[in-house]
């Protein structure tokens, strides 16, 4: 397939492989980059929620980025997760970050504080003004406690350094409103795997995906079908992911997808506290569904 424009298509929200003692498994991280790259993904998201960014240290984050860059032999664009609920602290973090080899940041809507729309707008404008690379916003009300309305998103889309939004509100009408009113170059990216095909059908450009860690080739094929307007083929694949998707989050993210990767023999399923590694019961369910739906290699 012809290469897509930057930040279109599939980006796995990369997990962070860990050893039994919860230290980072650097060999496993290199294996993961090879796994998803060989699966045909279009770009990479580093240190998002699925990468357990809340429990990795500043030094680990630097080494994670450098390890991924070294393993990224296909030179896929890299989006780096850099967000927070303390605007001044986040801006200081941006100033201290090396953006060499980073194509954009993914910055989550401020969580816990529950700012007003005016507060959210002021936060993102300050971040975008300070950031030397483009900013992709991230709306995920289930984690932040607030929903960024279409009106708020569209206001922020006018900023020259804010190029898109990862939408995980699962409110399809809100996504439709954004698409209807946005400029042609503002990117609507699905933040939910099973809503990606419907979001593409209304004008989205792809997805930042959890399940693409485990099944990059099958998932990317489905998304590329949708982007090419072949929704019949995309729908045939979507059913497989609809079946397995709920189990990925049954015990928290990235617990489920890490178990899938362990089942595939890439590396262990260890996560950092306060998350707990997948139960034996969940592991069995995931293995059964993977086989039943033909998702295994």
PDB file of N, CA, C and O in Angstrom, residues 142 145 179 206 240:
ATOM      1  N   UNK A 142     -12.920   9.208  30.569  1.00  0.00           N
ATOM      2  CA  UNK A 142     -12.917   8.134  31.552  1.00  0.00           C
ATOM      3  C   UNK A 142     -11.728   8.189  32.496  1.00  0.00           C
ATOM      4  O   UNK A 142     -11.781   7.651  33.603  1.00  0.00           O
ATOM      5  N   UNK A 145     -11.826  12.815  33.934  1.00  0.00           N
ATOM      6  CA  UNK A 145     -12.956  13.336  34.709  1.00  0.00           C
ATOM      7  C   UNK A 145     -13.724  14.430  34.003  1.00  0.00           C
ATOM      8  O   UNK A 145     -14.761  14.866  34.487  1.00  0.00           O
ATOM      9  N   UNK A 179     -15.466  17.056  12.921  1.00  0.00           N
ATOM     10  CA  UNK A 179     -15.152  16.882  11.500  1.00  0.00           C
ATOM     11  C   UNK A 179     -15.873  17.914  10.642  1.00  0.00           C
ATOM     12  O   UNK A 179     -15.298  18.476   9.700  1.00  0.00           O
ATOM     13  N   UNK A 206      -7.319   7.801  11.308  1.00  0.00           N
ATOM     14  CA  UNK A 206      -6.666   6.612  11.816  1.00  0.00           C
ATOM     15  C   UNK A 206      -6.883   6.444  13.296  1.00  0.00           C
ATOM     16  O   UNK A 206      -7.856   6.937  13.864  1.00  0.00           O
ATOM     17  N   UNK A 240     -13.673  -9.503  14.680  1.00  0.00           N
ATOM     18  CA  UNK A 240     -12.667 -10.222  15.479  1.00  0.00           C
ATOM     19  C   UNK A 240     -12.214  -9.373  16.658  1.00  0.00           C
ATOM     20  O   UNK A 240     -12.059  -9.868  17.777  1.00  0.00           O
TER      21      UNK A 240
END
